[in-house]
Amino acid sequence: MSIHLRAARYLLPALLLALLGEASAQTIVYRCPGPPVLYTDALSAKEAQEKGCRTIEGAPITVLQPARRPAPPASGTVSSNARPNESKVESQQQRGRDSERRSVLQAELRNAESKLSELRAEYNNGTPERRGEERNYQKYLDRVAELKASITRQEADIEALKREISKLP
């Protein structure tokens, strides 16, 4: 048995070197995160690691050419993307939209404040009443923590709604 183990000890590194040699002959493609996701084979292993890129193995890669953009208009001509005067909103119409938005935000604020008062009443300053299904004390503690988190979220929502209302004209 010792002869087989010695042979395996020498053959295993040789096999690994042969496999690594074949893999290095192929192009290594990296997938790099970020908007937009980048697929490239032009990075070294160190650069790819620094950028947080991962290797793609065994996946077929299709390269798409970007769509050609039209040439910019010559100076002195009006771009087709420019808004004509007809598309502008009249001030009366904008005031109507603003007042509608204000009323919607105020309704949301009232709902959020009433929900917050219900949550605070149930929370009872950190000692809510135990329910029948909470025979296990950990279930009770979990519900208390969930109530506290809900109160914190609701308070943050109320502050955000107040900020939005204050931004309106």
mmCIF file of N, CA and C in Angstrom, residues 62-158:
data_model
loop_
_atom_site.group_PDB
_atom_site.id
_atom_site.type_symbol
_atom_site.label_atom_id
_atom_site.label_comp_id
_atom_site.label_asym_id
_atom_site.label_seq_id
_atom_site.Cartn_x
_atom_site.Cartn_y
_atom_site.Cartn_z
ATOM 1 N N THR A 62 -21.906 35.836 -25.511
ATOM 2 C CA THR A 62 -22.320 36.487 -26.742
ATOM 3 C C THR A 62 -21.984 37.959 -26.618
ATOM 4 N N VAL A 63 -21.326 38.495 -27.622
ATOM 5 C CA VAL A 63 -20.942 39.900 -27.600
ATOM 6 C C VAL A 63 -21.905 40.659 -28.491
ATOM 7 N N LEU A 64 -22.545 41.674 -27.926
ATOM 8 C CA LEU A 64 -23.464 42.509 -28.676
ATOM 9 C C LEU A 64 -22.823 43.872 -28.882
ATOM 10 N N GLN A 65 -22.931 44.379 -30.096
ATOM 11 C CA GLN A 65 -22.413 45.710 -30.376
ATOM 12 C C GLN A 65 -23.438 46.739 -29.907
ATOM 13 N N PRO A 66 -22.981 47.848 -29.334
ATOM 14 C CA PRO A 66 -23.930 48.869 -28.887
ATOM 15 C C PRO A 66 -24.628 49.508 -30.081
ATOM 16 N N ALA A 67 -25.856 49.941 -29.850
ATOM 17 C CA ALA A 67 -26.614 50.599 -30.910
ATOM 18 C C ALA A 67 -25.954 51.921 -31.254
ATOM 19 N N ARG A 68 -25.969 52.240 -32.508
ATOM 20 C CA ARG A 68 -25.349 53.492 -32.936
ATOM 21 C C ARG A 68 -26.293 54.644 -32.643
ATOM 22 N N ARG A 69 -25.718 55.693 -32.107
ATOM 23 C CA ARG A 69 -26.504 56.884 -31.817
ATOM 24 C C ARG A 69 -26.472 57.811 -33.022
ATOM 25 N N PRO A 70 -27.581 58.514 -33.256
ATOM 26 C CA PRO A 70 -27.564 59.452 -34.366
ATOM 27 C C PRO A 70 -26.627 60.605 -34.052
ATOM 28 N N ALA A 71 -26.102 61.170 -35.086
ATOM 29 C CA ALA A 71 -25.182 62.297 -34.923
ATOM 30 C C ALA A 71 -25.933 63.478 -34.321
ATOM 31 N N PRO A 72 -25.263 64.283 -33.479
ATOM 32 C CA PRO A 72 -25.939 65.444 -32.900
ATOM 33 C C PRO A 72 -26.299 66.439 -34.002
ATOM 34 N N PRO A 73 -27.384 67.193 -33.786
ATOM 35 C CA PRO A 73 -27.795 68.145 -34.809
ATOM 36 C C PRO A 73 -26.742 69.237 -34.978
ATOM 37 N N ALA A 74 -26.678 69.737 -36.187
ATOM 38 C CA ALA A 74 -25.717 70.803 -36.473
ATOM 39 C C ALA A 74 -26.113 72.046 -35.700
ATOM 40 N N SER A 75 -25.140 72.874 -35.403
ATOM 41 C CA SER A 75 -25.441 74.082 -34.635
ATOM 42 C C SER A 75 -26.392 74.961 -35.428
ATOM 43 N N GLY A 76 -27.312 75.589 -34.716
ATOM 44 C CA GLY A 76 -28.275 76.452 -35.353
ATOM 45 C C GLY A 76 -29.590 75.755 -35.656
ATOM 46 N N THR A 77 -29.636 74.414 -35.535
ATOM 47 C CA THR A 77 -30.894 73.710 -35.770
ATOM 48 C C THR A 77 -31.505 73.327 -34.443
ATOM 49 N N VAL A 78 -32.802 73.170 -34.425
ATOM 50 C CA VAL A 78 -33.521 72.818 -33.200
ATOM 51 C C VAL A 78 -33.569 71.305 -33.094
ATOM 52 N N SER A 79 -33.248 70.795 -31.927
ATOM 53 C CA SER A 79 -33.280 69.358 -31.694
ATOM 54 C C SER A 79 -34.727 68.882 -31.680
ATOM 55 N N SER A 80 -34.954 67.658 -32.142
ATOM 56 C CA SER A 80 -36.313 67.104 -32.131
ATOM 57 C C SER A 80 -36.746 66.763 -30.709
ATOM 58 N N ASN A 81 -35.794 66.681 -29.760
ATOM 59 C CA ASN A 81 -36.127 66.364 -28.379
ATOM 60 C C ASN A 81 -36.556 67.590 -27.591
ATOM 61 N N ALA A 82 -36.395 68.773 -28.150
ATOM 62 C CA ALA A 82 -36.756 69.987 -27.431
ATOM 63 C C ALA A 82 -38.268 70.023 -27.235
ATOM 64 N N ARG A 83 -38.704 70.497 -26.067
ATOM 65 C CA ARG A 83 -40.126 70.580 -25.777
ATOM 66 C C ARG A 83 -40.730 71.811 -26.437
ATOM 67 N N PRO A 84 -41.795 71.636 -27.147
ATOM 68 C CA PRO A 84 -42.475 72.816 -27.664
ATOM 69 C C PRO A 84 -43.227 73.513 -26.539
ATOM 70 N N ASN A 85 -43.592 74.744 -26.742
ATOM 71 C CA ASN A 85 -44.269 75.522 -25.699
ATOM 72 C C ASN A 85 -45.599 74.916 -25.301
ATOM 73 N N GLU A 86 -46.237 74.135 -26.201
ATOM 74 C CA GLU A 86 -47.542 73.563 -25.888
ATOM 75 C C GLU A 86 -47.464 72.510 -24.789
ATOM 76 N N SER A 87 -46.317 71.877 -24.599
ATOM 77 C CA SER A 87 -46.217 70.813 -23.612
ATOM 78 C C SER A 87 -46.006 71.324 -22.197
ATOM 79 N N LYS A 88 -45.787 72.617 -22.019
ATOM 80 C CA LYS A 88 -45.612 73.171 -20.681
ATOM 81 C C LYS A 88 -46.951 73.204 -19.953
ATOM 82 N N VAL A 89 -46.904 72.992 -18.653
ATOM 83 C CA VAL A 89 -48.107 72.969 -17.839
ATOM 84 C C VAL A 89 -48.431 74.395 -17.416
ATOM 85 N N GLU A 90 -49.681 74.752 -17.537
ATOM 86 C CA GLU A 90 -50.095 76.092 -17.126
ATOM 87 C C GLU A 90 -50.022 76.204 -15.610
ATOM 88 N N SER A 91 -49.829 77.410 -15.133
ATOM 89 C CA SER A 91 -49.659 77.609 -13.692
ATOM 90 C C SER A 91 -50.917 77.213 -12.925
ATOM 91 N N GLN A 92 -52.088 77.466 -13.478
ATOM 92 C CA GLN A 92 -53.342 77.090 -12.816
ATOM 93 C C GLN A 92 -53.428 75.571 -12.672
ATOM 94 N N GLN A 93 -53.060 74.856 -13.739
ATOM 95 C CA GLN A 93 -53.091 73.398 -13.711
ATOM 96 C C GLN A 93 -52.065 72.865 -12.713
ATOM 97 N N GLN A 94 -50.878 73.480 -12.655
ATOM 98 C CA GLN A 94 -49.843 73.044 -11.715
ATOM 99 C C GLN A 94 -50.285 73.263 -10.278
ATOM 100 N N ARG A 95 -50.947 74.387 -10.015
ATOM 101 C CA ARG A 95 -51.460 74.641 -8.652
ATOM 102 C C ARG A 95 -52.478 73.576 -8.267
ATOM 103 N N GLY A 96 -53.312 73.164 -9.214
ATOM 104 C CA GLY A 96 -54.287 72.110 -8.943
ATOM 105 C C GLY A 96 -53.597 70.794 -8.607
ATOM 106 N N ARG A 97 -52.556 70.471 -9.360
ATOM 107 C CA ARG A 97 -51.804 69.235 -9.088
ATOM 108 C C ARG A 97 -51.136 69.298 -7.715
ATOM 109 N N ASP A 98 -50.574 70.471 -7.392
ATOM 110 C CA ASP A 98 -49.907 70.626 -6.096
ATOM 111 C C ASP A 98 -50.898 70.485 -4.946
ATOM 112 N N SER A 99 -52.079 71.093 -5.095
ATOM 113 C CA SER A 99 -53.067 70.994 -4.007
ATOM 114 C C SER A 99 -53.567 69.563 -3.867
ATOM 115 N N GLU A 100 -53.730 68.858 -4.992
ATOM 116 C CA GLU A 100 -54.147 67.457 -4.929
ATOM 117 C C GLU A 100 -53.072 66.611 -4.240
ATOM 118 N N ARG A 101 -51.826 66.868 -4.576
ATOM 119 C CA ARG A 101 -50.725 66.130 -3.950
ATOM 120 C C ARG A 101 -50.674 66.409 -2.451
ATOM 121 N N ARG A 102 -50.880 67.681 -2.088
ATOM 122 C CA ARG A 102 -50.881 68.037 -0.664
ATOM 123 C C ARG A 102 -51.989 67.297 0.073
ATOM 124 N N SER A 103 -53.184 67.238 -0.514
ATOM 125 C CA SER A 103 -54.292 66.567 0.172
ATOM 126 C C SER A 103 -54.029 65.065 0.311
ATOM 127 N N VAL A 104 -53.422 64.468 -0.713
ATOM 128 C CA VAL A 104 -53.093 63.030 -0.630
ATOM 129 C C VAL A 104 -52.058 62.797 0.461
ATOM 130 N N LEU A 105 -51.009 63.637 0.500
ATOM 131 C CA LEU A 105 -49.971 63.479 1.524
ATOM 132 C C LEU A 105 -50.530 63.703 2.924
ATOM 133 N N GLN A 106 -51.434 64.679 3.073
ATOM 134 C CA GLN A 106 -52.019 64.926 4.390
ATOM 135 C C GLN A 106 -52.900 63.759 4.835
ATOM 136 N N ALA A 107 -53.607 63.143 3.895
ATOM 137 C CA ALA A 107 -54.413 61.962 4.235
ATOM 138 C C ALA A 107 -53.500 60.815 4.670
ATOM 139 N N GLU A 108 -52.397 60.618 3.957
ATOM 140 C CA GLU A 108 -51.440 59.582 4.352
ATOM 141 C C GLU A 108 -50.850 59.881 5.725
ATOM 142 N N LEU A 109 -50.584 61.156 5.983
ATOM 143 C CA LEU A 109 -50.034 61.548 7.287
ATOM 144 C C LEU A 109 -51.016 61.240 8.406
ATOM 145 N N ARG A 110 -52.293 61.552 8.190
ATOM 146 C CA ARG A 110 -53.307 61.252 9.212
ATOM 147 C C ARG A 110 -53.385 59.752 9.475
ATOM 148 N N ASN A 111 -53.365 58.952 8.401
ATOM 149 C CA ASN A 111 -53.413 57.490 8.565
ATOM 150 C C ASN A 111 -52.190 56.983 9.318
ATOM 151 N N ALA A 112 -51.018 57.515 8.978
ATOM 152 C CA ALA A 112 -49.784 57.077 9.640
ATOM 153 C C ALA A 112 -49.793 57.459 11.115
ATOM 154 N N GLU A 113 -50.288 58.654 11.423
ATOM 155 C CA GLU A 113 -50.344 59.075 12.834
ATOM 156 C C GLU A 113 -51.330 58.237 13.637
ATOM 157 N N SER A 114 -52.475 57.878 13.031
ATOM 158 C CA SER A 114 -53.426 57.041 13.772
ATOM 159 C C SER A 114 -52.849 55.637 13.990
ATOM 160 N N LYS A 115 -52.147 55.116 12.974
ATOM 161 C CA LYS A 115 -51.519 53.798 13.141
ATOM 162 C C LYS A 115 -50.446 53.856 14.222
ATOM 163 N N LEU A 116 -49.678 54.960 14.261
ATOM 164 C CA LEU A 116 -48.649 55.109 15.285
ATOM 165 C C LEU A 116 -49.273 55.139 16.678
ATOM 166 N N SER A 117 -50.381 55.843 16.828
ATOM 167 C CA SER A 117 -51.015 55.891 18.154
ATOM 168 C C SER A 117 -51.521 54.507 18.562
ATOM 169 N N GLU A 118 -52.040 53.721 17.609
ATOM 170 C CA GLU A 118 -52.468 52.354 17.923
ATOM 171 C C GLU A 118 -51.287 51.484 18.348
ATOM 172 N N LEU A 119 -50.164 51.620 17.616
ATOM 173 C CA LEU A 119 -48.974 50.831 17.951
ATOM 174 C C LEU A 119 -48.446 51.200 19.331
ATOM 175 N N ARG A 120 -48.420 52.497 19.634
ATOM 176 C CA ARG A 120 -47.938 52.926 20.955
ATOM 177 C C ARG A 120 -48.848 52.429 22.063
ATOM 178 N N ALA A 121 -50.156 52.423 21.816
ATOM 179 C CA ALA A 121 -51.087 51.925 22.826
ATOM 180 C C ALA A 121 -50.860 50.434 23.065
ATOM 181 N N GLU A 122 -50.645 49.679 21.987
ATOM 182 C CA GLU A 122 -50.396 48.249 22.125
ATOM 183 C C GLU A 122 -49.042 47.988 22.787
ATOM 184 N N TYR A 123 -48.046 48.805 22.462
ATOM 185 C CA TYR A 123 -46.693 48.648 23.007
ATOM 186 C C TYR A 123 -46.675 48.914 24.516
ATOM 187 N N ASN A 124 -47.471 49.863 24.978
ATOM 188 C CA ASN A 124 -47.652 50.142 26.409
ATOM 189 C C ASN A 124 -46.323 50.381 27.118
ATOM 190 N N ASN A 125 -45.509 51.288 26.543
ATOM 191 C CA ASN A 125 -44.201 51.638 27.105
ATOM 192 C C ASN A 125 -43.290 50.435 27.323
ATOM 193 N N GLY A 126 -43.326 49.495 26.410
ATOM 194 C CA GLY A 126 -42.426 48.349 26.468
ATOM 195 C C GLY A 126 -42.964 47.162 27.236
ATOM 196 N N THR A 127 -44.176 47.257 27.758
ATOM 197 C CA THR A 127 -44.752 46.128 28.494
ATOM 198 C C THR A 127 -46.164 45.827 27.991
ATOM 199 N N PRO A 128 -46.290 45.352 26.749
ATOM 200 C CA PRO A 128 -47.624 45.016 26.259
ATOM 201 C C PRO A 128 -48.177 43.802 26.990
ATOM 202 N N GLU A 129 -49.492 43.691 26.973
ATOM 203 C CA GLU A 129 -50.113 42.545 27.633
ATOM 204 C C GLU A 129 -49.817 41.284 26.845
ATOM 205 N N ARG A 130 -49.607 40.200 27.572
ATOM 206 C CA ARG A 130 -49.310 38.922 26.919
ATOM 207 C C ARG A 130 -50.584 38.344 26.350
ATOM 208 N N ARG A 131 -50.440 37.681 25.210
ATOM 209 C CA ARG A 131 -51.564 37.027 24.549
ATOM 210 C C ARG A 131 -51.574 35.560 24.932
ATOM 211 N N GLY A 132 -52.689 34.903 24.656
ATOM 212 C CA GLY A 132 -52.831 33.486 25.000
ATOM 213 C C GLY A 132 -51.848 32.588 24.275
ATOM 214 N N GLU A 133 -51.507 32.931 23.029
ATOM 215 C CA GLU A 133 -50.592 32.066 22.274
ATOM 216 C C GLU A 133 -49.143 32.275 22.672
ATOM 217 N N GLU A 134 -48.889 33.208 23.569
ATOM 218 C CA GLU A 134 -47.510 33.526 23.971
ATOM 219 C C GLU A 134 -47.147 32.865 25.304
ATOM 220 N N ARG A 135 -47.379 31.585 25.394
ATOM 221 C CA ARG A 135 -46.984 30.866 26.606
ATOM 222 C C ARG A 135 -45.465 30.837 26.719
ATOM 223 N N ASN A 136 -44.835 30.755 25.561
ATOM 224 C CA ASN A 136 -43.378 30.801 25.504
ATOM 225 C C ASN A 136 -42.955 32.269 25.627
ATOM 226 N N TYR A 137 -42.105 32.570 26.581
ATOM 227 C CA TYR A 137 -41.695 33.959 26.842
ATOM 228 C C TYR A 137 -40.948 34.564 25.661
ATOM 229 N N GLN A 138 -40.243 33.729 24.891
ATOM 230 C CA GLN A 138 -39.499 34.251 23.740
ATOM 231 C C GLN A 138 -40.441 34.796 22.671
ATOM 232 N N LYS A 139 -41.616 34.152 22.505
ATOM 233 C CA LYS A 139 -42.601 34.673 21.551
ATOM 234 C C LYS A 139 -43.052 36.066 21.973
ATOM 235 N N TYR A 140 -43.253 36.246 23.248
ATOM 236 C CA TYR A 140 -43.642 37.549 23.769
ATOM 237 C C TYR A 140 -42.552 38.580 23.488
ATOM 238 N N LEU A 141 -41.303 38.217 23.764
ATOM 239 C CA LEU A 141 -40.189 39.139 23.525
ATOM 240 C C LEU A 141 -40.058 39.479 22.042
ATOM 241 N N ASP A 142 -40.283 38.487 21.181
ATOM 242 C CA ASP A 142 -40.227 38.734 19.741
ATOM 243 C C ASP A 142 -41.306 39.726 19.319
ATOM 244 N N ARG A 143 -42.508 39.580 19.877
ATOM 245 C CA ARG A 143 -43.601 40.506 19.536
ATOM 246 C C ARG A 143 -43.296 41.907 20.039
ATOM 247 N N VAL A 144 -42.703 42.019 21.211
ATOM 248 C CA VAL A 144 -42.337 43.335 21.750
ATOM 249 C C VAL A 144 -41.299 43.998 20.852
ATOM 250 N N ALA A 145 -40.304 43.231 20.412
ATOM 251 C CA ALA A 145 -39.275 43.779 19.518
ATOM 252 C C ALA A 145 -39.884 44.188 18.182
ATOM 253 N N GLU A 146 -40.818 43.394 17.678
ATOM 254 C CA GLU A 146 -41.479 43.728 16.414
ATOM 255 C C GLU A 146 -42.318 44.994 16.550
ATOM 256 N N LEU A 147 -42.992 45.129 17.686
ATOM 257 C CA LEU A 147 -43.776 46.355 17.928
ATOM 258 C C LEU A 147 -42.869 47.580 17.977
ATOM 259 N N LYS A 148 -41.744 47.445 18.652
ATOM 260 C CA LYS A 148 -40.817 48.566 18.754
ATOM 261 C C LYS A 148 -40.283 48.952 17.380
ATOM 262 N N ALA A 149 -39.935 47.961 16.556
ATOM 263 C CA ALA A 149 -39.450 48.236 15.210
ATOM 264 C C ALA A 149 -40.540 48.887 14.360
ATOM 265 N N SER A 150 -41.778 48.445 14.520
ATOM 266 C CA SER A 150 -42.892 49.036 13.773
ATOM 267 C C SER A 150 -43.105 50.487 14.166
ATOM 268 N N ILE A 151 -42.961 50.772 15.443
ATOM 269 C CA ILE A 151 -43.109 52.156 15.908
ATOM 270 C C ILE A 151 -42.014 53.025 15.314
ATOM 271 N N THR A 152 -40.797 52.527 15.298
ATOM 272 C CA THR A 152 -39.675 53.286 14.731
ATOM 273 C C THR A 152 -39.895 53.545 13.243
ATOM 274 N N ARG A 153 -40.343 52.519 12.508
ATOM 275 C CA ARG A 153 -40.623 52.697 11.071
ATOM 276 C C ARG A 153 -41.737 53.704 10.849
ATOM 277 N N GLN A 154 -42.779 53.621 11.658
ATOM 278 C CA GLN A 154 -43.921 54.525 11.504
ATOM 279 C C GLN A 154 -43.504 55.960 11.790
ATOM 280 N N GLU A 155 -42.667 56.164 12.809
ATOM 281 C CA GLU A 155 -42.182 57.513 13.108
ATOM 282 C C GLU A 155 -41.346 58.063 11.951
ATOM 283 N N ALA A 156 -40.520 57.212 11.339
ATOM 284 C CA ALA A 156 -39.712 57.637 10.192
ATOM 285 C C ALA A 156 -40.611 57.983 9.002
ATOM 286 N N ASP A 157 -41.672 57.200 8.796
ATOM 287 C CA ASP A 157 -42.608 57.488 7.711
ATOM 288 C C ASP A 157 -43.298 58.831 7.933
ATOM 289 N N ILE A 158 -43.680 59.105 9.164
ATOM 290 C CA ILE A 158 -44.352 60.368 9.475
ATOM 291 C C ILE A 158 -43.414 61.543 9.215
#
